[in-house]
Tab-separated table of C-alpha atoms in Angstrom:
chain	number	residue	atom	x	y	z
A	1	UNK	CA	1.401	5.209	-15.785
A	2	UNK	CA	3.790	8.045	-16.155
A	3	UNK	CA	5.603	7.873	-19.365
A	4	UNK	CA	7.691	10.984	-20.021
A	5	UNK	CA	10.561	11.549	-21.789
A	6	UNK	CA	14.215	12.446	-20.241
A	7	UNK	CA	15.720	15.603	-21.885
A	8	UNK	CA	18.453	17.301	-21.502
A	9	UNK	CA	16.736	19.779	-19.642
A	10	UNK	CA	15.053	17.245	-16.714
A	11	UNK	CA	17.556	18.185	-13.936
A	12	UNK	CA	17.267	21.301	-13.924
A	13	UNK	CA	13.296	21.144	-13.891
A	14	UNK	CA	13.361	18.838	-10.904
A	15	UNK	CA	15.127	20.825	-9.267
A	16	UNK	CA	13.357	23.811	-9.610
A	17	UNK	CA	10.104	22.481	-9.483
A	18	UNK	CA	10.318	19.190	-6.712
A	19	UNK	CA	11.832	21.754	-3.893
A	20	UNK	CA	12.046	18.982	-1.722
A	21	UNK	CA	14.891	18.298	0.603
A	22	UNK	CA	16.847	14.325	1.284
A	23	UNK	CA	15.039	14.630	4.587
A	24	UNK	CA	11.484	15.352	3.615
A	25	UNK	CA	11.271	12.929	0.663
A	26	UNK	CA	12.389	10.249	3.257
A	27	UNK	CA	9.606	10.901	5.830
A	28	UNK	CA	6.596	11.566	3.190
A	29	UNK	CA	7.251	9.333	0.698
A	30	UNK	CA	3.893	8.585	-0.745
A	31	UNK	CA	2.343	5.590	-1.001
A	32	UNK	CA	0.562	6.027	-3.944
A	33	UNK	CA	1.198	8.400	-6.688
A	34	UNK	CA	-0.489	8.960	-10.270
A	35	UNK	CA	1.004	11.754	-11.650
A	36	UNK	CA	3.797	14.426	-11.314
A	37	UNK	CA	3.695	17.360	-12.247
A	38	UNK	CA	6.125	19.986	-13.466
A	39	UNK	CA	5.847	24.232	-12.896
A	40	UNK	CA	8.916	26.622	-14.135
A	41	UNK	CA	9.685	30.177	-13.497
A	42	UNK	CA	9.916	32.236	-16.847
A	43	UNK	CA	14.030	32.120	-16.259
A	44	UNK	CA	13.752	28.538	-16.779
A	45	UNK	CA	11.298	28.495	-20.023
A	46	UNK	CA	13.575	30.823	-21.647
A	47	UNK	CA	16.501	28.544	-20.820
A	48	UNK	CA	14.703	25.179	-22.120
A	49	UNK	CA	13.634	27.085	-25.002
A	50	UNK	CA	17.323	27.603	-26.536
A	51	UNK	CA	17.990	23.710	-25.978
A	52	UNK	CA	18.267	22.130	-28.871
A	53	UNK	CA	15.751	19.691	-28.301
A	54	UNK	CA	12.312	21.439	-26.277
A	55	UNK	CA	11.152	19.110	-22.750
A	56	UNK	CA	8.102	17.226	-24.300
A	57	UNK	CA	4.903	18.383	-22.028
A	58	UNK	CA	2.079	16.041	-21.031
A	59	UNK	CA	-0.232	14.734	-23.586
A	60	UNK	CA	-2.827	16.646	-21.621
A	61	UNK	CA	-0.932	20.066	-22.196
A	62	UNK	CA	0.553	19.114	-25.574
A	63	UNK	CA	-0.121	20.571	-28.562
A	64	UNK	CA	-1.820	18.238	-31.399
A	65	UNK	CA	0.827	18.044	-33.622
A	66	UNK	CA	3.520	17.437	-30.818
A	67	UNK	CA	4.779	13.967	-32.582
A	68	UNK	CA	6.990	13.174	-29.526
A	69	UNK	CA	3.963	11.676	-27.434
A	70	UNK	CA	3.422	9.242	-29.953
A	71	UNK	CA	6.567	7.660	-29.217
A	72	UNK	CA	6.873	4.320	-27.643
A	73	UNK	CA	8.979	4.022	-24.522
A	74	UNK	CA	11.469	2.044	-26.090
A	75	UNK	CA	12.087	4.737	-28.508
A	76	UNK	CA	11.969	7.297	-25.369
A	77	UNK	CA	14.671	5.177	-23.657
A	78	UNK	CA	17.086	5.097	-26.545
A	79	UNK	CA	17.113	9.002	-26.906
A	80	UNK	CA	18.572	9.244	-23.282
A	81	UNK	CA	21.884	10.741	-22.741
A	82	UNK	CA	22.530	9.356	-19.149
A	83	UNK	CA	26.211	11.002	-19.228
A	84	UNK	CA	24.528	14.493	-19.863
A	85	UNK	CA	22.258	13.644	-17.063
A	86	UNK	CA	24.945	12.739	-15.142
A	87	UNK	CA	26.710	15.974	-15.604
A	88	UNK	CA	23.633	17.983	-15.071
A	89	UNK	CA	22.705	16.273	-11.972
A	90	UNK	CA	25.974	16.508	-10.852
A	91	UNK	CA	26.346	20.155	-11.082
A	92	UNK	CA	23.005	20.513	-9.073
A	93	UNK	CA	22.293	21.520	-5.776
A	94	UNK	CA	21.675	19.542	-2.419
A	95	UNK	CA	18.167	20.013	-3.770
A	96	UNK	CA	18.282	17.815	-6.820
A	97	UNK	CA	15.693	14.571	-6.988
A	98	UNK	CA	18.185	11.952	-6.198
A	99	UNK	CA	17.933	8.108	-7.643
A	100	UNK	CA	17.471	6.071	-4.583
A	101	UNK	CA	16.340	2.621	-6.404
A	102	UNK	CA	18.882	1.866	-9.160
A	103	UNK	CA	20.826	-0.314	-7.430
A	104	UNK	CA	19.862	-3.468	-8.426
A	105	UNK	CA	21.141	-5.098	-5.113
A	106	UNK	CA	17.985	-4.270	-3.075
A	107	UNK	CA	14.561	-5.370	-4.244
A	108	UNK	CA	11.874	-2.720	-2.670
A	109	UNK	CA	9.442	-0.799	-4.747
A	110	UNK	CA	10.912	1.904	-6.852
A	111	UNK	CA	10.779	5.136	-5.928
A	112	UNK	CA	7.833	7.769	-7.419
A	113	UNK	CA	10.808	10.673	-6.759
A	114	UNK	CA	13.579	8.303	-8.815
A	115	UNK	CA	15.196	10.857	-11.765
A	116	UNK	CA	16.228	7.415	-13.691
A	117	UNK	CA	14.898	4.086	-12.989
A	118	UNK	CA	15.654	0.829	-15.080
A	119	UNK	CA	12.177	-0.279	-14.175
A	120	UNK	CA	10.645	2.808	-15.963
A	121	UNK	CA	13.191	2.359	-19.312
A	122	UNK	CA	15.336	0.072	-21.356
A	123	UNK	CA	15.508	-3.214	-22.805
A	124	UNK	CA	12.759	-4.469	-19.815
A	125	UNK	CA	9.978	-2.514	-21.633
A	126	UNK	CA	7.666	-4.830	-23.433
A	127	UNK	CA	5.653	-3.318	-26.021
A	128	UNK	CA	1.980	-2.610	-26.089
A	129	UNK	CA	-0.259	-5.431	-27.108
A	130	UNK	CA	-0.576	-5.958	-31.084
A	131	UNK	CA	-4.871	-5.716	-32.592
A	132	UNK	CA	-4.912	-9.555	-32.597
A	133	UNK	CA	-4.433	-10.049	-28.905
A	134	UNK	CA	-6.513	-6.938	-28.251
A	135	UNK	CA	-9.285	-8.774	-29.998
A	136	UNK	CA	-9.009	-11.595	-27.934
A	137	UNK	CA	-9.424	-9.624	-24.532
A	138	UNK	CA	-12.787	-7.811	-26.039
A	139	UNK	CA	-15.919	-8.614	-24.403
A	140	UNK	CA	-16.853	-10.663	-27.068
A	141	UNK	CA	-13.695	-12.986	-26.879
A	142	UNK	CA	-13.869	-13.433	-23.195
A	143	UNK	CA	-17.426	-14.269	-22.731
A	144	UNK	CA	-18.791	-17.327	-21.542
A	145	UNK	CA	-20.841	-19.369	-24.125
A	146	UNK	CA	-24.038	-20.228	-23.473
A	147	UNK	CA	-25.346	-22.232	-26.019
A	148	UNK	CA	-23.626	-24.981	-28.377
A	149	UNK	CA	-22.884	-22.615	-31.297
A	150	UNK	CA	-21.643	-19.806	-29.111
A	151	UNK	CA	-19.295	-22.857	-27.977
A	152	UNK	CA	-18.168	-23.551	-31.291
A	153	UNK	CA	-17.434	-19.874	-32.390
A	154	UNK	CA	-15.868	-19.003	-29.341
A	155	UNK	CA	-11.969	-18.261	-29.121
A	156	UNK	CA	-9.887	-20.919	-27.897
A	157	UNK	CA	-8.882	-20.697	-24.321
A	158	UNK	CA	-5.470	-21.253	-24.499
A	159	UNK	CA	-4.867	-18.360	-26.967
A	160	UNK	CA	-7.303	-15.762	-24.820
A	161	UNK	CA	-4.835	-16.602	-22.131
A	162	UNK	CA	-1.691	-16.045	-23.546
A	163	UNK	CA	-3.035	-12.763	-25.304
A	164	UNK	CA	-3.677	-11.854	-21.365
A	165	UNK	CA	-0.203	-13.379	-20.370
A	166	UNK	CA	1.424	-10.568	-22.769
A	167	UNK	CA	-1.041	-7.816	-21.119
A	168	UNK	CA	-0.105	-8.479	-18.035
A	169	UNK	CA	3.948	-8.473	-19.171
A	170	UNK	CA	3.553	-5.433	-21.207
A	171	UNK	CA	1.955	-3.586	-17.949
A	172	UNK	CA	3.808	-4.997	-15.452
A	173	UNK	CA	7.127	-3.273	-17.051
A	174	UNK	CA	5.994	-0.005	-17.605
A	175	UNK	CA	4.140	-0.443	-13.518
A	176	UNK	CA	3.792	2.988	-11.927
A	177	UNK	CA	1.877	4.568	-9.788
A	178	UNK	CA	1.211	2.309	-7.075
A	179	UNK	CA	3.684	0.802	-3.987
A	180	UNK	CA	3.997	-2.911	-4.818
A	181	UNK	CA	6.971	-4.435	-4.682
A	182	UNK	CA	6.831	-6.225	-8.406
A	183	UNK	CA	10.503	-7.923	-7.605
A	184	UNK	CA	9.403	-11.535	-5.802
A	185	UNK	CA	9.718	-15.152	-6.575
A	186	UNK	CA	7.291	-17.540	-5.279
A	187	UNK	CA	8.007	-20.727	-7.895
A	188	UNK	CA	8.361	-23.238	-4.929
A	189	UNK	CA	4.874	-22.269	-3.798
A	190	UNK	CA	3.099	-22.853	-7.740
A	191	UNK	CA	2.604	-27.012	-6.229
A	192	UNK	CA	0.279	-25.625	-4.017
A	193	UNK	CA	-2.028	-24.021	-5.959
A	194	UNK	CA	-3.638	-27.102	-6.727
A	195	UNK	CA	-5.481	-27.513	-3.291
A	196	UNK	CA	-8.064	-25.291	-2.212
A	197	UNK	CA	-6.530	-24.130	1.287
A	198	UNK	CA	-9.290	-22.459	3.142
A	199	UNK	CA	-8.601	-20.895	7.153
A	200	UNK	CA	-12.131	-20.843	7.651
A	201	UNK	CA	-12.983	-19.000	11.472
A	202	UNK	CA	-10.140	-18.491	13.906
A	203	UNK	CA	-6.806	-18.580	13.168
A	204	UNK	CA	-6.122	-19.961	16.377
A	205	UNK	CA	-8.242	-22.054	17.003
A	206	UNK	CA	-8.637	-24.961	13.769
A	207	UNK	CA	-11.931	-25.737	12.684
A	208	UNK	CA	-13.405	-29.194	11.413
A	209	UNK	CA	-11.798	-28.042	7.658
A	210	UNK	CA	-8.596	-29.585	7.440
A	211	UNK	CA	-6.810	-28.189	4.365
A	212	UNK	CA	-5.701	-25.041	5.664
A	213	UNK	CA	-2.367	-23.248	6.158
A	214	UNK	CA	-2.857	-21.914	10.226
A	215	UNK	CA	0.606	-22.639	10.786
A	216	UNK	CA	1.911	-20.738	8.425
A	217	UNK	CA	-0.504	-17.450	9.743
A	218	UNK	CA	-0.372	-18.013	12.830
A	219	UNK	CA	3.723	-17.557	12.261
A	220	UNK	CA	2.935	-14.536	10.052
A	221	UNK	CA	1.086	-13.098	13.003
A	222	UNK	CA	4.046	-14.225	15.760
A	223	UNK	CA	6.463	-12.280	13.642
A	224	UNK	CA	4.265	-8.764	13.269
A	225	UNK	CA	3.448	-9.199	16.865
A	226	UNK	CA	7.030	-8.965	17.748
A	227	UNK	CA	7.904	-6.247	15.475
A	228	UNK	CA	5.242	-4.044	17.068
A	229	UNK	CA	6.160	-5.326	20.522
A	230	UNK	CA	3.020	-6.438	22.154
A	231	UNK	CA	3.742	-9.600	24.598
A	232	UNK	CA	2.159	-12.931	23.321
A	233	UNK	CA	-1.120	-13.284	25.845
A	234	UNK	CA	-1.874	-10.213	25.079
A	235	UNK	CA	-2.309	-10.157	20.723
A	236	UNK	CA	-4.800	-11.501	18.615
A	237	UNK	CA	-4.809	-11.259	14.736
A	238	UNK	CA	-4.964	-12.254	11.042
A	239	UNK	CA	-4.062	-12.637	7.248
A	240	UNK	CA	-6.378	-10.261	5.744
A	241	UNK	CA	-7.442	-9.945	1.997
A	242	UNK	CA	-5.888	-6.692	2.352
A	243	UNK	CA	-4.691	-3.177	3.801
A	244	UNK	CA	-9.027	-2.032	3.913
A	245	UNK	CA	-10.004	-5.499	5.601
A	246	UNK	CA	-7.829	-4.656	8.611
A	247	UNK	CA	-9.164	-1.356	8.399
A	248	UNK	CA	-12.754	-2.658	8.677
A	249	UNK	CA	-12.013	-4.639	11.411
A	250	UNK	CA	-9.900	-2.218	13.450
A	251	UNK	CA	-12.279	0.057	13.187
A	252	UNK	CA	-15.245	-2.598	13.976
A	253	UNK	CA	-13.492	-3.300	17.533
A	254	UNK	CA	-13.589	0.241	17.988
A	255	UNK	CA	-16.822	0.450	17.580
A	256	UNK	CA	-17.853	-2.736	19.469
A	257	UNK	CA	-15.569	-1.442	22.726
A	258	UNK	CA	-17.037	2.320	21.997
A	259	UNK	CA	-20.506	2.139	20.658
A	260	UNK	CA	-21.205	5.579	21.280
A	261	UNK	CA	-17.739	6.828	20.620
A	262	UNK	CA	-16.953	9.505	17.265
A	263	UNK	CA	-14.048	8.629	15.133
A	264	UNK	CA	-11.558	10.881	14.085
A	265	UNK	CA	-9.348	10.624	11.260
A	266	UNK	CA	-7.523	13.284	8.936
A	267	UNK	CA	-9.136	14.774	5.065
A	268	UNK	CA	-6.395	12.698	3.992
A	269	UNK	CA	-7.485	9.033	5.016
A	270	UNK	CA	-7.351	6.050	3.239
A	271	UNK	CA	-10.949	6.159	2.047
A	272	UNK	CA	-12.119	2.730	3.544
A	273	UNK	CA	-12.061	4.458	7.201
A	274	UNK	CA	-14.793	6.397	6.779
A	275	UNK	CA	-16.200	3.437	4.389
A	276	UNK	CA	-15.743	1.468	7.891
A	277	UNK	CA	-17.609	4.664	9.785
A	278	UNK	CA	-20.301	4.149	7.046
A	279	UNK	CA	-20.912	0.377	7.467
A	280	UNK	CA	-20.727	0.378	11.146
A	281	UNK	CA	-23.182	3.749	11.313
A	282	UNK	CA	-20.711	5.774	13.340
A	283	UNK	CA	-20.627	9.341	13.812
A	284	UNK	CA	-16.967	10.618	12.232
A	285	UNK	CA	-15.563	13.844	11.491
A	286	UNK	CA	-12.662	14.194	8.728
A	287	UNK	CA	-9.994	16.658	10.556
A	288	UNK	CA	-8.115	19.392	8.143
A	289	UNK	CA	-4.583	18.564	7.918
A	290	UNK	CA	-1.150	20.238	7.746
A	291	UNK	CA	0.551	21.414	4.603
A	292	UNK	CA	2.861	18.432	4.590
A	293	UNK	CA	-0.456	16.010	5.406
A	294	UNK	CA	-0.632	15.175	8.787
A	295	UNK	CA	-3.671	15.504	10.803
A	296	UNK	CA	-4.369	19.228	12.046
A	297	UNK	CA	-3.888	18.866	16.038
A	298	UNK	CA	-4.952	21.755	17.415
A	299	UNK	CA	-8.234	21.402	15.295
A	300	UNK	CA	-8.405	17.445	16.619
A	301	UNK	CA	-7.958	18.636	19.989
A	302	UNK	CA	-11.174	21.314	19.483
A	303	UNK	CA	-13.106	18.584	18.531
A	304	UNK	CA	-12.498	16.166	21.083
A	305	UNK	CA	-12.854	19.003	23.254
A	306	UNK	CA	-16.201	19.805	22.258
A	307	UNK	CA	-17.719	16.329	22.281
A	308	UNK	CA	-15.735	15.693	25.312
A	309	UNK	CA	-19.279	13.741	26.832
A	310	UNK	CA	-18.776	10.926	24.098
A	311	UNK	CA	-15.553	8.497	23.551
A	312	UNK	CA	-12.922	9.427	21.666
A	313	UNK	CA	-12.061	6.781	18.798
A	314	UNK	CA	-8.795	7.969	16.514
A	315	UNK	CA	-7.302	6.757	13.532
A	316	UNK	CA	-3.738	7.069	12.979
A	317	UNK	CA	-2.449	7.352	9.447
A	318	UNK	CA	0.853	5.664	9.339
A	319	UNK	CA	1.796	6.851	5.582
A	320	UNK	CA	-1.523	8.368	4.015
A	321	UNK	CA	-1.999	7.860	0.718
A	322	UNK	CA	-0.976	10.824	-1.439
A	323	UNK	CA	1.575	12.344	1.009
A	324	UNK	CA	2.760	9.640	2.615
A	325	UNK	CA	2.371	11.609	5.960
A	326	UNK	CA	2.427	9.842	8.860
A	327	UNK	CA	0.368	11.672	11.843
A	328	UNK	CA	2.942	11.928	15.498
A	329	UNK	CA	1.262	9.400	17.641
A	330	UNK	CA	3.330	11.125	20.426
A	331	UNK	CA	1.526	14.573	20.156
A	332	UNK	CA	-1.896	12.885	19.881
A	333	UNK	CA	-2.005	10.926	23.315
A	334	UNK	CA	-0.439	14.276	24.872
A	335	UNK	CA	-3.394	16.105	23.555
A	336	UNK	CA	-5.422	12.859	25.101
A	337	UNK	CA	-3.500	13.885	28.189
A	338	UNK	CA	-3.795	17.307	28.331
A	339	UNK	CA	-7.707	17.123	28.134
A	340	UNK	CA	-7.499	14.256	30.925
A	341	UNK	CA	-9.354	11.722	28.160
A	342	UNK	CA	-9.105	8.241	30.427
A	343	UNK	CA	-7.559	5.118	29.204
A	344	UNK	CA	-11.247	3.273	29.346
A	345	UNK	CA	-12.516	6.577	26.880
A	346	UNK	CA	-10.250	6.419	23.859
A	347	UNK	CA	-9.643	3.727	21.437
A	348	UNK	CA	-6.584	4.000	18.634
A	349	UNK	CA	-6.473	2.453	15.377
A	350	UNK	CA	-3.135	2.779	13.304
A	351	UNK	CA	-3.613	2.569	9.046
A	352	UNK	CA	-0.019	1.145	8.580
A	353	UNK	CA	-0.553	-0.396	5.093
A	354	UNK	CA	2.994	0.237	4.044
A	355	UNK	CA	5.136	2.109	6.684
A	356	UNK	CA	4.061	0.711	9.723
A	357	UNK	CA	6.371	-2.339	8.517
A	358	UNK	CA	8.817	-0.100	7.376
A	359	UNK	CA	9.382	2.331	10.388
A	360	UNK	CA	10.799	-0.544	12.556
A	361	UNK	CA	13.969	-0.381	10.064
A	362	UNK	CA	14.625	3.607	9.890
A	363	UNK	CA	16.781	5.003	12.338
A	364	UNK	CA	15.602	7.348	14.576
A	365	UNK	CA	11.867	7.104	13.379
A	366	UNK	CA	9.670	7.328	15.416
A	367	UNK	CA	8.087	4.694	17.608
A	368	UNK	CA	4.874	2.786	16.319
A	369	UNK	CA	3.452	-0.423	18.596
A	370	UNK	CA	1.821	-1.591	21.190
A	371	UNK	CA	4.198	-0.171	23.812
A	372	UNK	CA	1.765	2.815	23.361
A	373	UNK	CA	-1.244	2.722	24.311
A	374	UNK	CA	-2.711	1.636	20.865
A	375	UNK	CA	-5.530	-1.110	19.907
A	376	UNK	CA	-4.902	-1.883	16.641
A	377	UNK	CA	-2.743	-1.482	13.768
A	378	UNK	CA	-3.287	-2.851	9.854
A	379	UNK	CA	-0.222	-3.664	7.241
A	380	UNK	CA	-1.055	-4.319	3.438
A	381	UNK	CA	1.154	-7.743	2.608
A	382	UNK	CA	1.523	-7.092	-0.972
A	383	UNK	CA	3.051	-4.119	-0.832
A	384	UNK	CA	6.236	-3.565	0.956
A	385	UNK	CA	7.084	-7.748	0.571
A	386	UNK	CA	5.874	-8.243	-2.826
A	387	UNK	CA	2.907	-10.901	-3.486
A	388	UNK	CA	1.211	-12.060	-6.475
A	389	UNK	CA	-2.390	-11.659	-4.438
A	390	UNK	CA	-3.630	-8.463	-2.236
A	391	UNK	CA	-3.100	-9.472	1.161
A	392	UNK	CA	-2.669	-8.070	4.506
A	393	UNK	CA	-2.282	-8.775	8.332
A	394	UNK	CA	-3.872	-6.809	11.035
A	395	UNK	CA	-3.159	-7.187	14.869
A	396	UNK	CA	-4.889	-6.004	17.868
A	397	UNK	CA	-5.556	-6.245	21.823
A	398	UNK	CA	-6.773	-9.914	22.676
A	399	UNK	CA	-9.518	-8.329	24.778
A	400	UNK	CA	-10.939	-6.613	22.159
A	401	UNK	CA	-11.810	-9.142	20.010
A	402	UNK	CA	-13.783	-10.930	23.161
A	403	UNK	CA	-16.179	-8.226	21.771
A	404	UNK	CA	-16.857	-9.940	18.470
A	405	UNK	CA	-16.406	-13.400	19.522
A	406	UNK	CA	-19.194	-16.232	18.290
A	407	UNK	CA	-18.911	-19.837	18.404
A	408	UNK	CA	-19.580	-21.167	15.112
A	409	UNK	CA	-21.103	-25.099	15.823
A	410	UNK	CA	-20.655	-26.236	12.331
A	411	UNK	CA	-16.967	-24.873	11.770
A	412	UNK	CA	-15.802	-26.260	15.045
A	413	UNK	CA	-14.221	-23.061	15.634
A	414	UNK	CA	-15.084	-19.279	16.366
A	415	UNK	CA	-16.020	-16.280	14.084
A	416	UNK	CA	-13.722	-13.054	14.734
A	417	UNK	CA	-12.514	-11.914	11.342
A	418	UNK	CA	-14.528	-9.924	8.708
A	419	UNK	CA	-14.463	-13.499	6.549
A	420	UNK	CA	-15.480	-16.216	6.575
A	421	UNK	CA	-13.877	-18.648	4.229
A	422	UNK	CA	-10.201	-16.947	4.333
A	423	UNK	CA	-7.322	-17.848	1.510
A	424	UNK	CA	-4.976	-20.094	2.657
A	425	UNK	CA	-2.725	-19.581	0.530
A	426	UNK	CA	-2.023	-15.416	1.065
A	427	UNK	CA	-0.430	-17.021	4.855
A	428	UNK	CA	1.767	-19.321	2.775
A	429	UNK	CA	2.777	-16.852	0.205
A	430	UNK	CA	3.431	-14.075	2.960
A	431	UNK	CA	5.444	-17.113	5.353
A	432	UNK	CA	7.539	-17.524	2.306
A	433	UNK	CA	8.397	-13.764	1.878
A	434	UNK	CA	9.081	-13.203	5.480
A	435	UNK	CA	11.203	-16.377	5.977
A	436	UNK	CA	13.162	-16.142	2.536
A	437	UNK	CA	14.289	-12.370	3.153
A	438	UNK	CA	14.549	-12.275	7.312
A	439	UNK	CA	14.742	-8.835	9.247
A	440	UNK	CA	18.141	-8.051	7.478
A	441	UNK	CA	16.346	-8.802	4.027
A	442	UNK	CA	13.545	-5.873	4.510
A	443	UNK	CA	15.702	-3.415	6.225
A	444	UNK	CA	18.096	-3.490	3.414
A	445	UNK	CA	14.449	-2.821	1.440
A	446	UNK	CA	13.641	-0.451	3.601
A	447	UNK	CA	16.938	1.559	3.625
């Protein structure tokens, strides 16, 4: 959570200290972020120091008897002079960190580089929890009786839950930190929750279990197909539990097409790559990057140029997770090119989990699908669209997943995905998102 304190002073400390242009906060937004920091020149102490009230420093860096990180936000929030920070900011340069998310008109995640956010002050705030309901989310409170008298001393149910209820509210209004987009309304979906929707095995092909939802994901999967252009006979895919499941299997189709092949990926990867590389027992090498985060090519082209006798198996960071950089697909099949790697010898993954459904709706970015020659790419669900459960979709080459293919007798259907029993109700929820805001609904997210 970051929980600081707007001063008088704030402005001018962005500015001097988050030196980053419109232009390059746009392309490397991160995608998750748990702290900022703040570094001033001595020009700048001296001028905060003859403010009349100091910029309150981290609890970290904060002297003991510093009384202002006691205070709750609420009490933060009402000490904020949003016409002086107005005025400030206004007097700025083109430099200044700009407030992208205030407008309360568009309902994507707010933004880590925001100055002033109504999600991170005001009236919204709920306070922390009080001792009571603390006590009745201990260990002790929440465990599960075993015997008659631990029965009839435990805390009532009810009032464990609604202790947790406020919990949740109290975090969930302060939320910061990580991309989820906290602004969606699912109320027509609550009926369902009652049956236990399970897409056991294929998506595509329904198994002998007949609650499930496969309409709904196999809809889901229509609509990411089209958005990264790959023609219908030739996609496969799936409602994942998340961004790392498609990563896992991505990376598992590489391997199966590639058993001998090393995978590639950038210091800066989404750790469950190499957790994939790990699982599957595959050779990979973690490739220096570039001061703004992108994979180092000329090092990526050494490599593949000294292992040139084994396959070359890539991963793509579409938005890595601390920089947000996104790796130039372009420049990495021209280095594929230039050392006359085959089509048959290289194998591409793409870690979307929250730009590669973004990137469709910015102007001039560049191009991510299956008009390249990629294999795979995997989206986090709850992220960008908003959802009450981790979720995720991945899509890939039909021919790949011949690889992994097994007929399952007793399912009456086929095993292909990382699962088996799959939540049915993650393809309803994300159905619901995609259908209730439409392409024009997540570009005006997006932009």
């Amino acid at each position: 959570m970051f929980a600081n304190k707007f001063t008088k002073a704030l402005p001018s400390l962005a500015r001097k200290s988050v030196s980053l242009s419109k232009k390059s906060v746009l392309s490397n937004a991160p995608r998750c972020v748990s702290s900022i920091s703040s570094t001033t020149n001595a020009n700048d102490s001296k001028n905060i120091a003859n403010k009349e009230s100091p910029s309150p420093r981290f609890k970290s860096t904060a002297v003991d008897n510093d009384d202002r990180i006691h205070m709750n936000l609420q009490e933060i929030a009402a000490e904020i002079d949003l016409d002086e920070v107005a005025e400030n900011k206004a007097e700025g340069d083109d430099e200044a960190v700009r407030d992208y998310t205030s407008d309360k008109s568009k309902s994507g995640t707010p933004s880590p580089w925001a100055v002033f956010d109504a999600w991170g002050a005001g009236e919204g705030i709920v306070p922390p929890l009080d001792p009571s309901d603390e006590e009745k989310l201990s260990k002790a409170s929440v465990k599960i009786p075993t015997s008659e008298e631990e029965r009839q001393n435990a805390t009532n149910e009810t009032e464990i839950l609604a202790a947790y209820d406020n919990l949740l509210k109290s975090r969930s209004s302060v939320h910061f930190g990580y991309p989820y987009n906290l602004m969606y309304n699912h109320e027509e979906l609550y009926e369902f929750m009652k049956y236990s929707i399970n897409n056991l095995g294929d998506p595509f092909i329904t198994s002998n279990y007949g609650i499930h939802s496969r309409q709904f994901e196999c809809s889901v999967i229509d609509f990411f197909a089209d958005l990264w252009n790959i023609p219908p006979e030739q996609y496969w895919g799936y409602v994942t539990t998340c961004g790392t499941e498609g990563n896992l299997h991505g990376i598992l189709l590489a391997r199966e097409c590639h058993p001998d092949g090393i995978l590639y990926s950038s210091k800066e990867t989404h750790y469950s790559i190499f957790k994939a590389a790990r699982y599957y027992r595959m050779d990979a090498k973690a490739i220096p990057t570039l001061p703004m985060g992108e994979i180092d090519y000329d090092i990526l082209a050494s490599e593949i140029e000294k292992n040139r006798d084994r396959p070359v198996i890539i991963n793509v960071n579409i938005g890595t997770t601390v920089k947000g950089a996104v790796d130039n697909l372009d420049r990495i099949l021209r280095i594929l090119n230039n050392l006359n790697i085959p089509r048959e010898r290289f194998h591409i993954h793409c870690d979307g989990a929250l730009f590669a459904m973004m990137m469709p709706f910015v102007d001039f970015a560049p191009e991510v699908s299956f008009n390249k020659p990629i294999d795979s790419i995997a989206v986090s669900g709850h992220k960008m669209l908003g959802c009450p459960m981790p979720c995720g979709v991945t899509i890939a080459r039909k021919e790949h997943v011949k690889k992994v293919e097994q007929r399952i007798d007793y399912l009456n259907s086929v095993d292909t995905t990382i699962m088996g029993s799959r939540n049915g109700q993650t393809a309803l929820y994300l159905w619901y998102s995609l259908r209730k805001k439409g392409l024009s609904g997540i570009k005006r997210d997006v932009v």
